[in-house]
Amino acid sequence: MKKQQSIKLQYNEYTSLNSLLKVDQKLLYKAIEAAKNAYAPYSDFKVGSAIQMMNGSVVIGSNQENAAYPSGLCAERVALFSASANHPEEEMHTIAVFAEKDLGYDEPVSPCGACRQVMMEYELKQARKLRVLLMGSSGKVWEFESVSSLLPFAFIFKPQKSS
Ligand code: THU
């Protein structure tokens, strides 16, 4: 049977940081700051990420590369894993991502598939939407209310509890 579904993606676009709420501006500034700690000697592409936790704390991450290329990790996953490792019971409210290099197009940086998958898992785990804010060097910001808007047909696996 042939199936067809239209995928509707909803997000807000802001032309600059100043159009956002103060709390989101602050978070994006933390992502901008975090990008300075990126270790990206191979790609020279520095990315910063900042996660606003429900308890008010902010966890940051930046991409960390390695001579054995696949061993490196994106800024988003550095922040997500750090947040979960340090605050395992705390929910995540918003993840902000910033890439400082000109991407060659006038759009915010967009997370890779692996980072979307990891974001999705934490969204499902906490049963609360994880907001995503994306920003590129042009200053334009995209706001997604949920990771599910970034990853339709995500891989989901619910481990059976062994008796
Ligand atoms: N990178 C991120 O950290 N986040 C993204 O959203 C896109 C790509 C990193 C991975 C690698 O260190 C460098 O940027 C070039 O791909």
mmCIF file with all atom_site columns, C-alpha atoms and ligand atoms in Angstrom:
data_model
loop_
_atom_site.group_PDB
_atom_site.id
_atom_site.type_symbol
_atom_site.label_atom_id
_atom_site.label_alt_id
_atom_site.label_comp_id
_atom_site.label_asym_id
_atom_site.label_entity_id
_atom_site.label_seq_id
_atom_site.pdbx_PDB_ins_code
_atom_site.Cartn_x
_atom_site.Cartn_y
_atom_site.Cartn_z
_atom_site.occupancy
_atom_site.B_iso_or_equiv
_atom_site.pdbx_formal_charge
_atom_site.auth_seq_id
_atom_site.auth_comp_id
_atom_site.auth_asym_id
_atom_site.auth_atom_id
_atom_site.pdbx_PDB_model_num
ATOM   1   C CA . MET A 1 1   ? 0.000  0.000  0.000  1.00 0.00 ? 1   MET A CA 1
ATOM   2   C CA . LYS A 1 2   ? 1.365  3.365  -0.955 1.00 0.00 ? 2   LYS A CA 1
ATOM   3   C CA . LYS A 1 3   ? 1.292  5.819  1.904  1.00 0.00 ? 3   LYS A CA 1
ATOM   4   C CA . GLN A 1 4   ? 1.711  9.531  1.727  1.00 0.00 ? 4   GLN A CA 1
ATOM   5   C CA . GLN A 1 5   ? 2.109  12.040 4.497  1.00 0.00 ? 5   GLN A CA 1
ATOM   6   C CA . SER A 1 6   ? 2.776  15.719 4.304  1.00 0.00 ? 6   SER A CA 1
ATOM   7   C CA . ILE A 1 7   ? 5.344  16.792 6.803  1.00 0.00 ? 7   ILE A CA 1
ATOM   8   C CA . LYS A 1 8   ? 4.618  20.168 8.297  1.00 0.00 ? 8   LYS A CA 1
ATOM   9   C CA . LEU A 1 9   ? 7.505  21.906 9.982  1.00 0.00 ? 9   LEU A CA 1
ATOM   10  C CA . GLN A 1 10  ? 6.742  24.900 12.107 1.00 0.00 ? 10  GLN A CA 1
ATOM   11  C CA . TYR A 1 11  ? 9.324  27.325 13.360 1.00 0.00 ? 11  TYR A CA 1
ATOM   12  C CA . ASN A 1 12  ? 9.728  31.016 14.008 1.00 0.00 ? 12  ASN A CA 1
ATOM   13  C CA . GLU A 1 13  ? 12.307 33.155 12.336 1.00 0.00 ? 13  GLU A CA 1
ATOM   14  C CA . TYR A 1 14  ? 13.800 36.264 13.905 1.00 0.00 ? 14  TYR A CA 1
ATOM   15  C CA . THR A 1 15  ? 15.976 38.607 11.893 1.00 0.00 ? 15  THR A CA 1
ATOM   16  C CA . SER A 1 16  ? 18.260 39.338 14.816 1.00 0.00 ? 16  SER A CA 1
ATOM   17  C CA . LEU A 1 17  ? 18.984 38.464 18.418 1.00 0.00 ? 17  LEU A CA 1
ATOM   18  C CA . ASN A 1 18  ? 17.342 41.680 19.586 1.00 0.00 ? 18  ASN A CA 1
ATOM   19  C CA . SER A 1 19  ? 13.911 40.448 18.516 1.00 0.00 ? 19  SER A CA 1
ATOM   20  C CA . LEU A 1 20  ? 14.059 37.622 21.086 1.00 0.00 ? 20  LEU A CA 1
ATOM   21  C CA . LEU A 1 21  ? 13.096 37.588 24.747 1.00 0.00 ? 21  LEU A CA 1
ATOM   22  C CA . LYS A 1 22  ? 15.921 38.576 27.097 1.00 0.00 ? 22  LYS A CA 1
ATOM   23  C CA . VAL A 1 23  ? 16.178 35.046 28.490 1.00 0.00 ? 23  VAL A CA 1
ATOM   24  C CA . ASP A 1 24  ? 16.729 33.632 24.983 1.00 0.00 ? 24  ASP A CA 1
ATOM   25  C CA . GLN A 1 25  ? 19.183 36.380 24.087 1.00 0.00 ? 25  GLN A CA 1
ATOM   26  C CA . LYS A 1 26  ? 21.208 35.508 27.185 1.00 0.00 ? 26  LYS A CA 1
ATOM   27  C CA . LEU A 1 27  ? 21.222 31.831 26.268 1.00 0.00 ? 27  LEU A CA 1
ATOM   28  C CA . LEU A 1 28  ? 22.382 32.561 22.737 1.00 0.00 ? 28  LEU A CA 1
ATOM   29  C CA . TYR A 1 29  ? 25.132 34.802 24.089 1.00 0.00 ? 29  TYR A CA 1
ATOM   30  C CA . LYS A 1 30  ? 26.267 31.830 26.189 1.00 0.00 ? 30  LYS A CA 1
ATOM   31  C CA . ALA A 1 31  ? 26.361 29.700 23.034 1.00 0.00 ? 31  ALA A CA 1
ATOM   32  C CA . ILE A 1 32  ? 28.383 32.440 21.319 1.00 0.00 ? 32  ILE A CA 1
ATOM   33  C CA . GLU A 1 33  ? 30.795 32.470 24.260 1.00 0.00 ? 33  GLU A CA 1
ATOM   34  C CA . ALA A 1 34  ? 30.943 28.656 24.284 1.00 0.00 ? 34  ALA A CA 1
ATOM   35  C CA . ALA A 1 35  ? 32.000 28.590 20.626 1.00 0.00 ? 35  ALA A CA 1
ATOM   36  C CA . LYS A 1 36  ? 35.239 30.287 21.709 1.00 0.00 ? 36  LYS A CA 1
ATOM   37  C CA . ASN A 1 37  ? 36.147 27.086 23.585 1.00 0.00 ? 37  ASN A CA 1
ATOM   38  C CA . ALA A 1 38  ? 35.694 24.893 20.527 1.00 0.00 ? 38  ALA A CA 1
ATOM   39  C CA . TYR A 1 39  ? 38.648 22.720 19.650 1.00 0.00 ? 39  TYR A CA 1
ATOM   40  C CA . ALA A 1 40  ? 38.333 22.655 15.887 1.00 0.00 ? 40  ALA A CA 1
ATOM   41  C CA . PRO A 1 41  ? 41.826 22.605 14.360 1.00 0.00 ? 41  PRO A CA 1
ATOM   42  C CA . TYR A 1 42  ? 40.722 20.341 11.511 1.00 0.00 ? 42  TYR A CA 1
ATOM   43  C CA . SER A 1 43  ? 37.542 22.010 10.298 1.00 0.00 ? 43  SER A CA 1
ATOM   44  C CA . ASP A 1 44  ? 38.155 25.492 11.676 1.00 0.00 ? 44  ASP A CA 1
ATOM   45  C CA . PHE A 1 45  ? 34.389 25.518 12.178 1.00 0.00 ? 45  PHE A CA 1
ATOM   46  C CA . LYS A 1 46  ? 33.627 26.575 15.739 1.00 0.00 ? 46  LYS A CA 1
ATOM   47  C CA . VAL A 1 47  ? 30.236 25.800 17.218 1.00 0.00 ? 47  VAL A CA 1
ATOM   48  C CA . GLY A 1 48  ? 28.865 26.634 20.659 1.00 0.00 ? 48  GLY A CA 1
ATOM   49  C CA . SER A 1 49  ? 25.826 25.323 22.432 1.00 0.00 ? 49  SER A CA 1
ATOM   50  C CA . ALA A 1 50  ? 24.055 26.298 25.657 1.00 0.00 ? 50  ALA A CA 1
ATOM   51  C CA . ILE A 1 51  ? 21.234 24.438 27.369 1.00 0.00 ? 51  ILE A CA 1
ATOM   52  C CA . GLN A 1 52  ? 18.805 26.212 29.654 1.00 0.00 ? 52  GLN A CA 1
ATOM   53  C CA . MET A 1 53  ? 17.860 23.731 32.353 1.00 0.00 ? 53  MET A CA 1
ATOM   54  C CA . MET A 1 54  ? 14.507 23.916 34.108 1.00 0.00 ? 54  MET A CA 1
ATOM   55  C CA . ASN A 1 55  ? 16.266 24.642 37.417 1.00 0.00 ? 55  ASN A CA 1
ATOM   56  C CA . GLY A 1 56  ? 17.773 27.800 35.931 1.00 0.00 ? 56  GLY A CA 1
ATOM   57  C CA . SER A 1 57  ? 21.283 26.542 35.388 1.00 0.00 ? 57  SER A CA 1
ATOM   58  C CA . VAL A 1 58  ? 22.933 26.637 31.979 1.00 0.00 ? 58  VAL A CA 1
ATOM   59  C CA . VAL A 1 59  ? 25.152 23.880 30.580 1.00 0.00 ? 59  VAL A CA 1
ATOM   60  C CA . ILE A 1 60  ? 27.464 24.736 27.707 1.00 0.00 ? 60  ILE A CA 1
ATOM   61  C CA . GLY A 1 61  ? 29.295 22.727 25.079 1.00 0.00 ? 61  GLY A CA 1
ATOM   62  C CA . SER A 1 62  ? 31.477 23.302 22.043 1.00 0.00 ? 62  SER A CA 1
ATOM   63  C CA . ASN A 1 63  ? 32.671 21.008 19.302 1.00 0.00 ? 63  ASN A CA 1
ATOM   64  C CA . GLN A 1 64  ? 35.732 18.984 20.205 1.00 0.00 ? 64  GLN A CA 1
ATOM   65  C CA . GLU A 1 65  ? 37.658 17.465 17.322 1.00 0.00 ? 65  GLU A CA 1
ATOM   66  C CA . ASN A 1 66  ? 40.310 14.776 17.183 1.00 0.00 ? 66  ASN A CA 1
ATOM   67  C CA . ALA A 1 67  ? 43.025 13.648 14.780 1.00 0.00 ? 67  ALA A CA 1
ATOM   68  C CA . ALA A 1 68  ? 41.008 10.440 14.512 1.00 0.00 ? 68  ALA A CA 1
ATOM   69  C CA . TYR A 1 69  ? 38.170 12.434 12.934 1.00 0.00 ? 69  TYR A CA 1
ATOM   70  C CA . PRO A 1 70  ? 35.107 10.366 13.961 1.00 0.00 ? 70  PRO A CA 1
ATOM   71  C CA . SER A 1 71  ? 36.225 10.513 17.600 1.00 0.00 ? 71  SER A CA 1
ATOM   72  C CA . GLY A 1 72  ? 35.337 14.198 17.753 1.00 0.00 ? 72  GLY A CA 1
ATOM   73  C CA . LEU A 1 73  ? 31.937 15.416 18.872 1.00 0.00 ? 73  LEU A CA 1
ATOM   74  C CA . CYS A 1 74  ? 29.573 18.232 17.900 1.00 0.00 ? 74  CYS A CA 1
ATOM   75  C CA . ALA A 1 75  ? 28.871 21.102 20.285 1.00 0.00 ? 75  ALA A CA 1
ATOM   76  C CA . GLU A 1 76  ? 25.254 20.031 20.748 1.00 0.00 ? 76  GLU A CA 1
ATOM   77  C CA . ARG A 1 77  ? 26.102 16.539 21.941 1.00 0.00 ? 77  ARG A CA 1
ATOM   78  C CA . VAL A 1 78  ? 28.908 17.783 24.188 1.00 0.00 ? 78  VAL A CA 1
ATOM   79  C CA . ALA A 1 79  ? 26.323 20.030 25.904 1.00 0.00 ? 79  ALA A CA 1
ATOM   80  C CA . LEU A 1 80  ? 23.529 17.429 25.928 1.00 0.00 ? 80  LEU A CA 1
ATOM   81  C CA . PHE A 1 81  ? 25.677 14.638 27.371 1.00 0.00 ? 81  PHE A CA 1
ATOM   82  C CA . SER A 1 82  ? 27.194 17.011 29.893 1.00 0.00 ? 82  SER A CA 1
ATOM   83  C CA . ALA A 1 83  ? 23.730 18.195 30.981 1.00 0.00 ? 83  ALA A CA 1
ATOM   84  C CA . SER A 1 84  ? 22.491 14.641 31.403 1.00 0.00 ? 84  SER A CA 1
ATOM   85  C CA . ALA A 1 85  ? 25.675 13.502 33.158 1.00 0.00 ? 85  ALA A CA 1
ATOM   86  C CA . ASN A 1 86  ? 25.714 16.417 35.589 1.00 0.00 ? 86  ASN A CA 1
ATOM   87  C CA . HIS A 1 87  ? 21.978 16.935 36.080 1.00 0.00 ? 87  HIS A CA 1
ATOM   88  C CA . PRO A 1 88  ? 20.427 13.508 35.426 1.00 0.00 ? 88  PRO A CA 1
ATOM   89  C CA . GLU A 1 89  ? 17.119 14.378 37.080 1.00 0.00 ? 89  GLU A CA 1
ATOM   90  C CA . GLU A 1 90  ? 16.796 17.852 35.655 1.00 0.00 ? 90  GLU A CA 1
ATOM   91  C CA . GLU A 1 91  ? 14.726 18.649 32.577 1.00 0.00 ? 91  GLU A CA 1
ATOM   92  C CA . MET A 1 92  ? 16.066 20.673 29.671 1.00 0.00 ? 92  MET A CA 1
ATOM   93  C CA . HIS A 1 93  ? 14.045 23.669 28.549 1.00 0.00 ? 93  HIS A CA 1
ATOM   94  C CA . THR A 1 94  ? 15.919 25.093 25.556 1.00 0.00 ? 94  THR A CA 1
ATOM   95  C CA . ILE A 1 95  ? 19.070 24.276 23.633 1.00 0.00 ? 95  ILE A CA 1
ATOM   96  C CA . ALA A 1 96  ? 20.733 27.147 21.766 1.00 0.00 ? 96  ALA A CA 1
ATOM   97  C CA . VAL A 1 97  ? 23.290 26.571 19.022 1.00 0.00 ? 97  VAL A CA 1
ATOM   98  C CA . PHE A 1 98  ? 25.602 29.043 17.344 1.00 0.00 ? 98  PHE A CA 1
ATOM   99  C CA . ALA A 1 99  ? 28.206 28.702 14.599 1.00 0.00 ? 99  ALA A CA 1
ATOM   100 C CA . GLU A 1 100 ? 30.487 31.645 14.082 1.00 0.00 ? 100 GLU A CA 1
ATOM   101 C CA . LYS A 1 101 ? 31.738 30.942 10.579 1.00 0.00 ? 101 LYS A CA 1
ATOM   102 C CA . ASP A 1 102 ? 29.972 32.159 7.493  1.00 0.00 ? 102 ASP A CA 1
ATOM   103 C CA . LEU A 1 103 ? 28.201 29.078 6.165  1.00 0.00 ? 103 LEU A CA 1
ATOM   104 C CA . GLY A 1 104 ? 27.992 30.494 2.679  1.00 0.00 ? 104 GLY A CA 1
ATOM   105 C CA . TYR A 1 105 ? 24.253 30.895 2.983  1.00 0.00 ? 105 TYR A CA 1
ATOM   106 C CA . ASP A 1 106 ? 22.191 33.285 5.008  1.00 0.00 ? 106 ASP A CA 1
ATOM   107 C CA . GLU A 1 107 ? 20.606 30.737 7.364  1.00 0.00 ? 107 GLU A CA 1
ATOM   108 C CA . PRO A 1 108 ? 21.278 29.637 10.948 1.00 0.00 ? 108 PRO A CA 1
ATOM   109 C CA . VAL A 1 109 ? 23.438 26.576 11.500 1.00 0.00 ? 109 VAL A CA 1
ATOM   110 C CA . SER A 1 110 ? 21.346 23.411 11.610 1.00 0.00 ? 110 SER A CA 1
ATOM   111 C CA . PRO A 1 111 ? 22.262 20.407 13.771 1.00 0.00 ? 111 PRO A CA 1
ATOM   112 C CA . CYS A 1 112 ? 23.464 17.199 12.145 1.00 0.00 ? 112 CYS A CA 1
ATOM   113 C CA . GLY A 1 113 ? 21.296 14.091 12.166 1.00 0.00 ? 113 GLY A CA 1
ATOM   114 C CA . ALA A 1 114 ? 23.138 12.464 15.064 1.00 0.00 ? 114 ALA A CA 1
ATOM   115 C CA . CYS A 1 115 ? 22.617 15.533 17.279 1.00 0.00 ? 115 CYS A CA 1
ATOM   116 C CA . ARG A 1 116 ? 18.912 15.657 16.377 1.00 0.00 ? 116 ARG A CA 1
ATOM   117 C CA . GLN A 1 117 ? 18.615 12.004 17.353 1.00 0.00 ? 117 GLN A CA 1
ATOM   118 C CA . VAL A 1 118 ? 20.236 12.663 20.732 1.00 0.00 ? 118 VAL A CA 1
ATOM   119 C CA . MET A 1 119 ? 18.073 15.751 21.331 1.00 0.00 ? 119 MET A CA 1
ATOM   120 C CA . MET A 1 120 ? 15.009 13.677 20.483 1.00 0.00 ? 120 MET A CA 1
ATOM   121 C CA . GLU A 1 121 ? 15.874 10.984 22.992 1.00 0.00 ? 121 GLU A CA 1
ATOM   122 C CA . TYR A 1 122 ? 16.164 13.485 25.831 1.00 0.00 ? 122 TYR A CA 1
ATOM   123 C CA . GLU A 1 123 ? 12.899 15.122 24.765 1.00 0.00 ? 123 GLU A CA 1
ATOM   124 C CA . LEU A 1 124 ? 11.173 11.746 24.962 1.00 0.00 ? 124 LEU A CA 1
ATOM   125 C CA . LYS A 1 125 ? 12.897 10.834 28.233 1.00 0.00 ? 125 LYS A CA 1
ATOM   126 C CA . GLN A 1 126 ? 11.736 13.966 29.980 1.00 0.00 ? 126 GLN A CA 1
ATOM   127 C CA . ALA A 1 127 ? 8.295  13.894 28.330 1.00 0.00 ? 127 ALA A CA 1
ATOM   128 C CA . ARG A 1 128 ? 8.557  17.635 27.835 1.00 0.00 ? 128 ARG A CA 1
ATOM   129 C CA . LYS A 1 129 ? 9.282  19.499 24.641 1.00 0.00 ? 129 LYS A CA 1
ATOM   130 C CA . LEU A 1 130 ? 12.858 20.634 24.213 1.00 0.00 ? 130 LEU A CA 1
ATOM   131 C CA . ARG A 1 131 ? 12.969 24.003 22.457 1.00 0.00 ? 131 ARG A CA 1
ATOM   132 C CA . VAL A 1 132 ? 15.725 24.599 19.934 1.00 0.00 ? 132 VAL A CA 1
ATOM   133 C CA . LEU A 1 133 ? 17.229 27.974 19.016 1.00 0.00 ? 133 LEU A CA 1
ATOM   134 C CA . LEU A 1 134 ? 19.602 28.073 16.054 1.00 0.00 ? 134 LEU A CA 1
ATOM   135 C CA . MET A 1 135 ? 21.774 30.990 15.038 1.00 0.00 ? 135 MET A CA 1
ATOM   136 C CA . GLY A 1 136 ? 24.419 31.609 12.386 1.00 0.00 ? 136 GLY A CA 1
ATOM   137 C CA . SER A 1 137 ? 26.866 34.380 11.697 1.00 0.00 ? 137 SER A CA 1
ATOM   138 C CA . SER A 1 138 ? 24.211 36.420 9.858  1.00 0.00 ? 138 SER A CA 1
ATOM   139 C CA . GLY A 1 139 ? 22.419 36.847 13.189 1.00 0.00 ? 139 GLY A CA 1
ATOM   140 C CA . LYS A 1 140 ? 19.177 35.293 11.965 1.00 0.00 ? 140 LYS A CA 1
ATOM   141 C CA . VAL A 1 141 ? 17.581 32.981 14.555 1.00 0.00 ? 141 VAL A CA 1
ATOM   142 C CA . TRP A 1 142 ? 15.244 30.030 14.081 1.00 0.00 ? 142 TRP A CA 1
ATOM   143 C CA . GLU A 1 143 ? 13.123 28.807 16.963 1.00 0.00 ? 143 GLU A CA 1
ATOM   144 C CA . PHE A 1 144 ? 11.676 25.293 17.045 1.00 0.00 ? 144 PHE A CA 1
ATOM   145 C CA . GLU A 1 145 ? 9.225  24.499 19.813 1.00 0.00 ? 145 GLU A CA 1
ATOM   146 C CA . SER A 1 146 ? 10.134 20.842 19.799 1.00 0.00 ? 146 SER A CA 1
ATOM   147 C CA . VAL A 1 147 ? 12.885 18.584 18.493 1.00 0.00 ? 147 VAL A CA 1
ATOM   148 C CA . SER A 1 148 ? 10.199 16.576 16.697 1.00 0.00 ? 148 SER A CA 1
ATOM   149 C CA . SER A 1 149 ? 9.963  19.428 14.175 1.00 0.00 ? 149 SER A CA 1
ATOM   150 C CA . LEU A 1 150 ? 13.581 18.785 13.276 1.00 0.00 ? 150 LEU A CA 1
ATOM   151 C CA . LEU A 1 151 ? 13.402 15.017 13.100 1.00 0.00 ? 151 LEU A CA 1
ATOM   152 C CA . PRO A 1 152 ? 10.308 13.471 11.573 1.00 0.00 ? 152 PRO A CA 1
ATOM   153 C CA . PHE A 1 153 ? 10.303 9.653  11.639 1.00 0.00 ? 153 PHE A CA 1
ATOM   154 C CA . ALA A 1 154 ? 12.945 9.562  14.365 1.00 0.00 ? 154 ALA A CA 1
ATOM   155 C CA . PHE A 1 155 ? 14.325 6.201  15.425 1.00 0.00 ? 155 PHE A CA 1
ATOM   156 C CA . ILE A 1 156 ? 12.621 5.312  18.698 1.00 0.00 ? 156 ILE A CA 1
ATOM   157 C CA . PHE A 1 157 ? 13.373 2.230  20.732 1.00 0.00 ? 157 PHE A CA 1
ATOM   158 C CA . LYS A 1 158 ? 11.695 1.420  24.009 1.00 0.00 ? 158 LYS A CA 1
ATOM   159 C CA . PRO A 1 159 ? 13.734 -1.196 25.849 1.00 0.00 ? 159 PRO A CA 1
ATOM   160 C CA . GLN A 1 160 ? 11.570 -3.914 27.452 1.00 0.00 ? 160 GLN A CA 1
ATOM   161 C CA . LYS A 1 161 ? 12.114 -4.151 31.178 1.00 0.00 ? 161 LYS A CA 1
ATOM   162 C CA . SER A 1 162 ? 13.610 -7.535 32.004 1.00 0.00 ? 162 SER A CA 1
ATOM   163 C CA . SER A 1 163 ? 11.861 -9.385 34.840 1.00 0.00 ? 163 SER A CA 1
HETATM 164 N N1 . THU B 2 .   ? 29.476 20.755 14.154 1.00 0.00 ? 1   THU B N1 1
HETATM 165 C C1 . THU B 2 .   ? 28.859 21.010 15.336 1.00 0.00 ? 1   THU B C1 1
HETATM 166 O O1 . THU B 2 .   ? 29.491 21.029 16.405 1.00 0.00 ? 1   THU B O1 1
HETATM 167 N N2 . THU B 2 .   ? 27.526 21.231 15.313 1.00 0.00 ? 1   THU B N2 1
HETATM 168 C C2 . THU B 2 .   ? 26.771 21.332 14.187 1.00 0.00 ? 1   THU B C2 1
HETATM 169 O O2 . THU B 2 .   ? 25.573 21.576 14.269 1.00 0.00 ? 1   THU B O2 1
HETATM 170 C C3 . THU B 2 .   ? 27.379 21.143 12.878 1.00 0.00 ? 1   THU B C3 1
HETATM 171 C C4 . THU B 2 .   ? 28.783 20.671 12.884 1.00 0.00 ? 1   THU B C4 1
HETATM 172 C C5 . THU B 2 .   ? 30.924 20.559 14.181 1.00 0.00 ? 1   THU B C5 1
HETATM 173 C C6 . THU B 2 .   ? 31.415 19.176 13.931 1.00 0.00 ? 1   THU B C6 1
HETATM 174 C C7 . THU B 2 .   ? 32.812 19.435 13.430 1.00 0.00 ? 1   THU B C7 1
HETATM 175 O O3 . THU B 2 .   ? 33.685 19.616 14.548 1.00 0.00 ? 1   THU B O3 1
HETATM 176 C C8 . THU B 2 .   ? 32.695 20.763 12.709 1.00 0.00 ? 1   THU B C8 1
HETATM 177 O O4 . THU B 2 .   ? 31.520 21.371 13.192 1.00 0.00 ? 1   THU B O4 1
HETATM 178 C C9 . THU B 2 .   ? 32.641 20.654 11.203 1.00 0.00 ? 1   THU B C9 1
HETATM 179 O O5 . THU B 2 .   ? 31.652 19.783 10.797 1.00 0.00 ? 1   THU B O5 1
#
